[in-house]
mmCIF file with all atom_site columns, C-alpha atoms in Angstrom:
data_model
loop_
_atom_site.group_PDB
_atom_site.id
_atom_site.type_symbol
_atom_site.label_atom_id
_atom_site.label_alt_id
_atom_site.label_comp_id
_atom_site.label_asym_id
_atom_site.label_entity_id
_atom_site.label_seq_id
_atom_site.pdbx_PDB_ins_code
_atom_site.Cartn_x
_atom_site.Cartn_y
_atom_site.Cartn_z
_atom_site.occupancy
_atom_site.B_iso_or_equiv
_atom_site.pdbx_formal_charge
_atom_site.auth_seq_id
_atom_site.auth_comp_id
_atom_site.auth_asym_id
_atom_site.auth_atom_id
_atom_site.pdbx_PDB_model_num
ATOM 1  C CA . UNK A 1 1  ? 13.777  -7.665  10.665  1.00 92.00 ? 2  UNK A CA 1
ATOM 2  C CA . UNK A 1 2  ? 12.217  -4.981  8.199   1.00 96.00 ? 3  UNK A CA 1
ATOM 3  C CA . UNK A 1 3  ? 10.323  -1.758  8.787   1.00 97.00 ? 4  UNK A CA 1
ATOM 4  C CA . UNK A 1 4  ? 7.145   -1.056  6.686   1.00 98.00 ? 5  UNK A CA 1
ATOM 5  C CA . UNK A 1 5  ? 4.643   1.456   6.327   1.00 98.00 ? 6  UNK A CA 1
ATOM 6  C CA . UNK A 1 6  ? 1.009   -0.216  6.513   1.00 98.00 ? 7  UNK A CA 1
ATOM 7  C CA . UNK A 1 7  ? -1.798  1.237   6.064   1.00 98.00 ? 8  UNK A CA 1
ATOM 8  C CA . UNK A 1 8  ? -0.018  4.838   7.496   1.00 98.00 ? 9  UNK A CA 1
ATOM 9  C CA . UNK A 1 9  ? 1.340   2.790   10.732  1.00 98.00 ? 10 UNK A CA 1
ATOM 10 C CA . UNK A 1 10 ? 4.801   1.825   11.231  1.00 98.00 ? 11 UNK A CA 1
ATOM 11 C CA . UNK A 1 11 ? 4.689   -2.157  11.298  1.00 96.00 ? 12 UNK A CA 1
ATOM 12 C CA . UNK A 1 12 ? 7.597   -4.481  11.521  1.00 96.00 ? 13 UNK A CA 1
ATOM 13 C CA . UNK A 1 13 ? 8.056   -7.687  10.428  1.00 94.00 ? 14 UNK A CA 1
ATOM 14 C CA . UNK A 1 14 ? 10.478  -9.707  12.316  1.00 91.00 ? 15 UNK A CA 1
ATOM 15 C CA . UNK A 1 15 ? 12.852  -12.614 10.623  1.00 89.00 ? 16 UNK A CA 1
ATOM 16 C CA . UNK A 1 16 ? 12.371  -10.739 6.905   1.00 88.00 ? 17 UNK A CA 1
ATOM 17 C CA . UNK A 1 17 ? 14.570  -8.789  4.703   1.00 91.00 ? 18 UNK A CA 1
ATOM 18 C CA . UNK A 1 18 ? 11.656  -9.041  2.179   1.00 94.00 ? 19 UNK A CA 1
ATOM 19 C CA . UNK A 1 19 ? 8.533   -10.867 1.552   1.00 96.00 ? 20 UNK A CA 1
ATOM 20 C CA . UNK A 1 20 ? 5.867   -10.637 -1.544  1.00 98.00 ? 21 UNK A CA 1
ATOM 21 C CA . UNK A 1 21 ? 2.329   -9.201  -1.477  1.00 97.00 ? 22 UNK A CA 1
ATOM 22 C CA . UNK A 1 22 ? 0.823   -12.867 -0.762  1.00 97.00 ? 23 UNK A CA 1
ATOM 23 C CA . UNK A 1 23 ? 2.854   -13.233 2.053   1.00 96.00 ? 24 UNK A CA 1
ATOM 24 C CA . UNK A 1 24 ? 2.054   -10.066 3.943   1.00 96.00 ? 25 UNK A CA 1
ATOM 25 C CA . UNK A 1 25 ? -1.717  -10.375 3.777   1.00 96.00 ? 26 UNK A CA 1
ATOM 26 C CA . UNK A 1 26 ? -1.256  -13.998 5.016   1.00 95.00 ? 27 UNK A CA 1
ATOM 27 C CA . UNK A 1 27 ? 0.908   -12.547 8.032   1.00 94.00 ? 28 UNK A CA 1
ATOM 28 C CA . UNK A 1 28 ? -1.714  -10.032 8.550   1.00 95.00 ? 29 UNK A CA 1
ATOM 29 C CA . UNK A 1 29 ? -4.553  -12.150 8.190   1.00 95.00 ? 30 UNK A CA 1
ATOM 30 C CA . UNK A 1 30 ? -5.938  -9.941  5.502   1.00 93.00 ? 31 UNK A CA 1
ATOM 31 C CA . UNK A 1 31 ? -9.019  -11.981 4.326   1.00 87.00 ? 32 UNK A CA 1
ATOM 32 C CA . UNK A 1 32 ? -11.534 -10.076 2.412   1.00 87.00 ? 33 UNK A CA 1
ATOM 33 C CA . UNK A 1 33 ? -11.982 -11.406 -0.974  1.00 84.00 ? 34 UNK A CA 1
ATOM 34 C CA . UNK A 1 34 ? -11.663 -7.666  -3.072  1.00 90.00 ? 35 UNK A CA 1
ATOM 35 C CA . UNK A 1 35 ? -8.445  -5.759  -2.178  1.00 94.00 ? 36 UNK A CA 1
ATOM 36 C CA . UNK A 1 36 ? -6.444  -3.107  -3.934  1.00 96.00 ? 37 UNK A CA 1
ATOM 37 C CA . UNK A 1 37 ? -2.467  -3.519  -2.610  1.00 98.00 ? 38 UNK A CA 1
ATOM 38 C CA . UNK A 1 38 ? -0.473  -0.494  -3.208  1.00 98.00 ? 39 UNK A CA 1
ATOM 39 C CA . UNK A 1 39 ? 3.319   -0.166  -2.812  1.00 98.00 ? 40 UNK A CA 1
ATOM 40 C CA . UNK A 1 40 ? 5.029   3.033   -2.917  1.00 98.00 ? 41 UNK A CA 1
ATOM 41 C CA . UNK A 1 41 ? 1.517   4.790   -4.253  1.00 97.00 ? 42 UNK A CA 1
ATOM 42 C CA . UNK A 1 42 ? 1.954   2.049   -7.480  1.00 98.00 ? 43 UNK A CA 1
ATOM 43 C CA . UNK A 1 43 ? -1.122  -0.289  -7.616  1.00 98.00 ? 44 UNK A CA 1
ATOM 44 C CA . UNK A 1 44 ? -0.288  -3.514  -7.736  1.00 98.00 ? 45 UNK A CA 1
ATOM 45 C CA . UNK A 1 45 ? -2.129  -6.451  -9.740  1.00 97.00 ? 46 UNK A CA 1
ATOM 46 C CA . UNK A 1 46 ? -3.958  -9.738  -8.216  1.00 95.00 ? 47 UNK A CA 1
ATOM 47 C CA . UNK A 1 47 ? -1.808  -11.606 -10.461 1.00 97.00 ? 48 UNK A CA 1
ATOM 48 C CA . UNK A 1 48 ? 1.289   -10.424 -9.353  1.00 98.00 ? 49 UNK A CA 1
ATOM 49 C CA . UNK A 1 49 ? 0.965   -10.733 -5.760  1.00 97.00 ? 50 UNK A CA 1
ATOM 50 C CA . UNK A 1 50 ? 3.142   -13.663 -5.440  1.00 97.00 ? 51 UNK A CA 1
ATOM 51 C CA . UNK A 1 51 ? 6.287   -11.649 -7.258  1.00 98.00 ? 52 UNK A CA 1
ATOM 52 C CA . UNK A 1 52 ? 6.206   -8.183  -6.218  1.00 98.00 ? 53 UNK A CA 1
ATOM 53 C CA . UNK A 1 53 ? 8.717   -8.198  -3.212  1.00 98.00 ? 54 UNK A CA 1
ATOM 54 C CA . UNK A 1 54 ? 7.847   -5.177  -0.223  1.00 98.00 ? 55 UNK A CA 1
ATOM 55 C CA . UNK A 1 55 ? 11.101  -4.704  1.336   1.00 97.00 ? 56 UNK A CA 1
ATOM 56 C CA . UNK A 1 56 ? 12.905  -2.551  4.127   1.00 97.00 ? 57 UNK A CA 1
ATOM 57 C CA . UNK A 1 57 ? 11.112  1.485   4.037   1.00 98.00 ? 58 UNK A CA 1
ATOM 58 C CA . UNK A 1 58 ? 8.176   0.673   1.583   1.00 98.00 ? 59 UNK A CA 1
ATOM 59 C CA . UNK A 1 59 ? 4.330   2.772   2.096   1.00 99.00 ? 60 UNK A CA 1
ATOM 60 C CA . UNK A 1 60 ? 1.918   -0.373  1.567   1.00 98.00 ? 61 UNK A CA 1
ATOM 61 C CA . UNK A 1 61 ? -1.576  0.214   1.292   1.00 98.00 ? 62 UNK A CA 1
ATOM 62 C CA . UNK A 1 62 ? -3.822  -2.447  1.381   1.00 97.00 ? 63 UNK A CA 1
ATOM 63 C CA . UNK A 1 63 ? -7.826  -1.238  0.489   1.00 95.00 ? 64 UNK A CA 1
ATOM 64 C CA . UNK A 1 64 ? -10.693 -3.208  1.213   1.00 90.00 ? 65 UNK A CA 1
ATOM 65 C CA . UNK A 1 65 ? -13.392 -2.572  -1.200  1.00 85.00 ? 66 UNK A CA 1
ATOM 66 C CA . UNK A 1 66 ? -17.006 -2.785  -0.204  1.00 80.00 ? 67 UNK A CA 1
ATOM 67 C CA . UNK A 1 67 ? -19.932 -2.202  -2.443  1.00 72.00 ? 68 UNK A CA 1
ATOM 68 C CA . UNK A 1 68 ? -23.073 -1.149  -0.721  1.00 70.00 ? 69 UNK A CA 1
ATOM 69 C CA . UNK A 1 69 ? -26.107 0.607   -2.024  1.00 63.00 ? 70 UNK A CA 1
#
């Protein structure tokens, strides 16, 4: 089991010691096409969703971006 930060709400994940980016917005059915992931107030890249590991006590923010006019 590991303890996150999500969004600013305590969230745990049960049956993980760590999972990657990729992962975690499959688990929480985050859909929308344009995101912005950060972990630990470090921006992390599209690309390297499927390598950067969250693990046990990180602050992940995940950002939906919406253009509107």
């Amino acid at each position: 089991m590991m303890k996150i930060t999500l969004n600013n709400r305590p969230e745990t994940i049960p049956d993980k010691d760590s999972l990657s980016i990729s992962e975690l917005l499959v688990y929480k059915n985050f859909t929308f096409k344009f995101l912005v992931v950060r972990v630990n107030e470090k921006a992390i890249r599209r690309e390297d969703y499927d390598r950067v590991m969250i693990r046990e006590g990180d602050d992940v923010k995940v950002i939906h971006l919406i253009s509107g006019g």
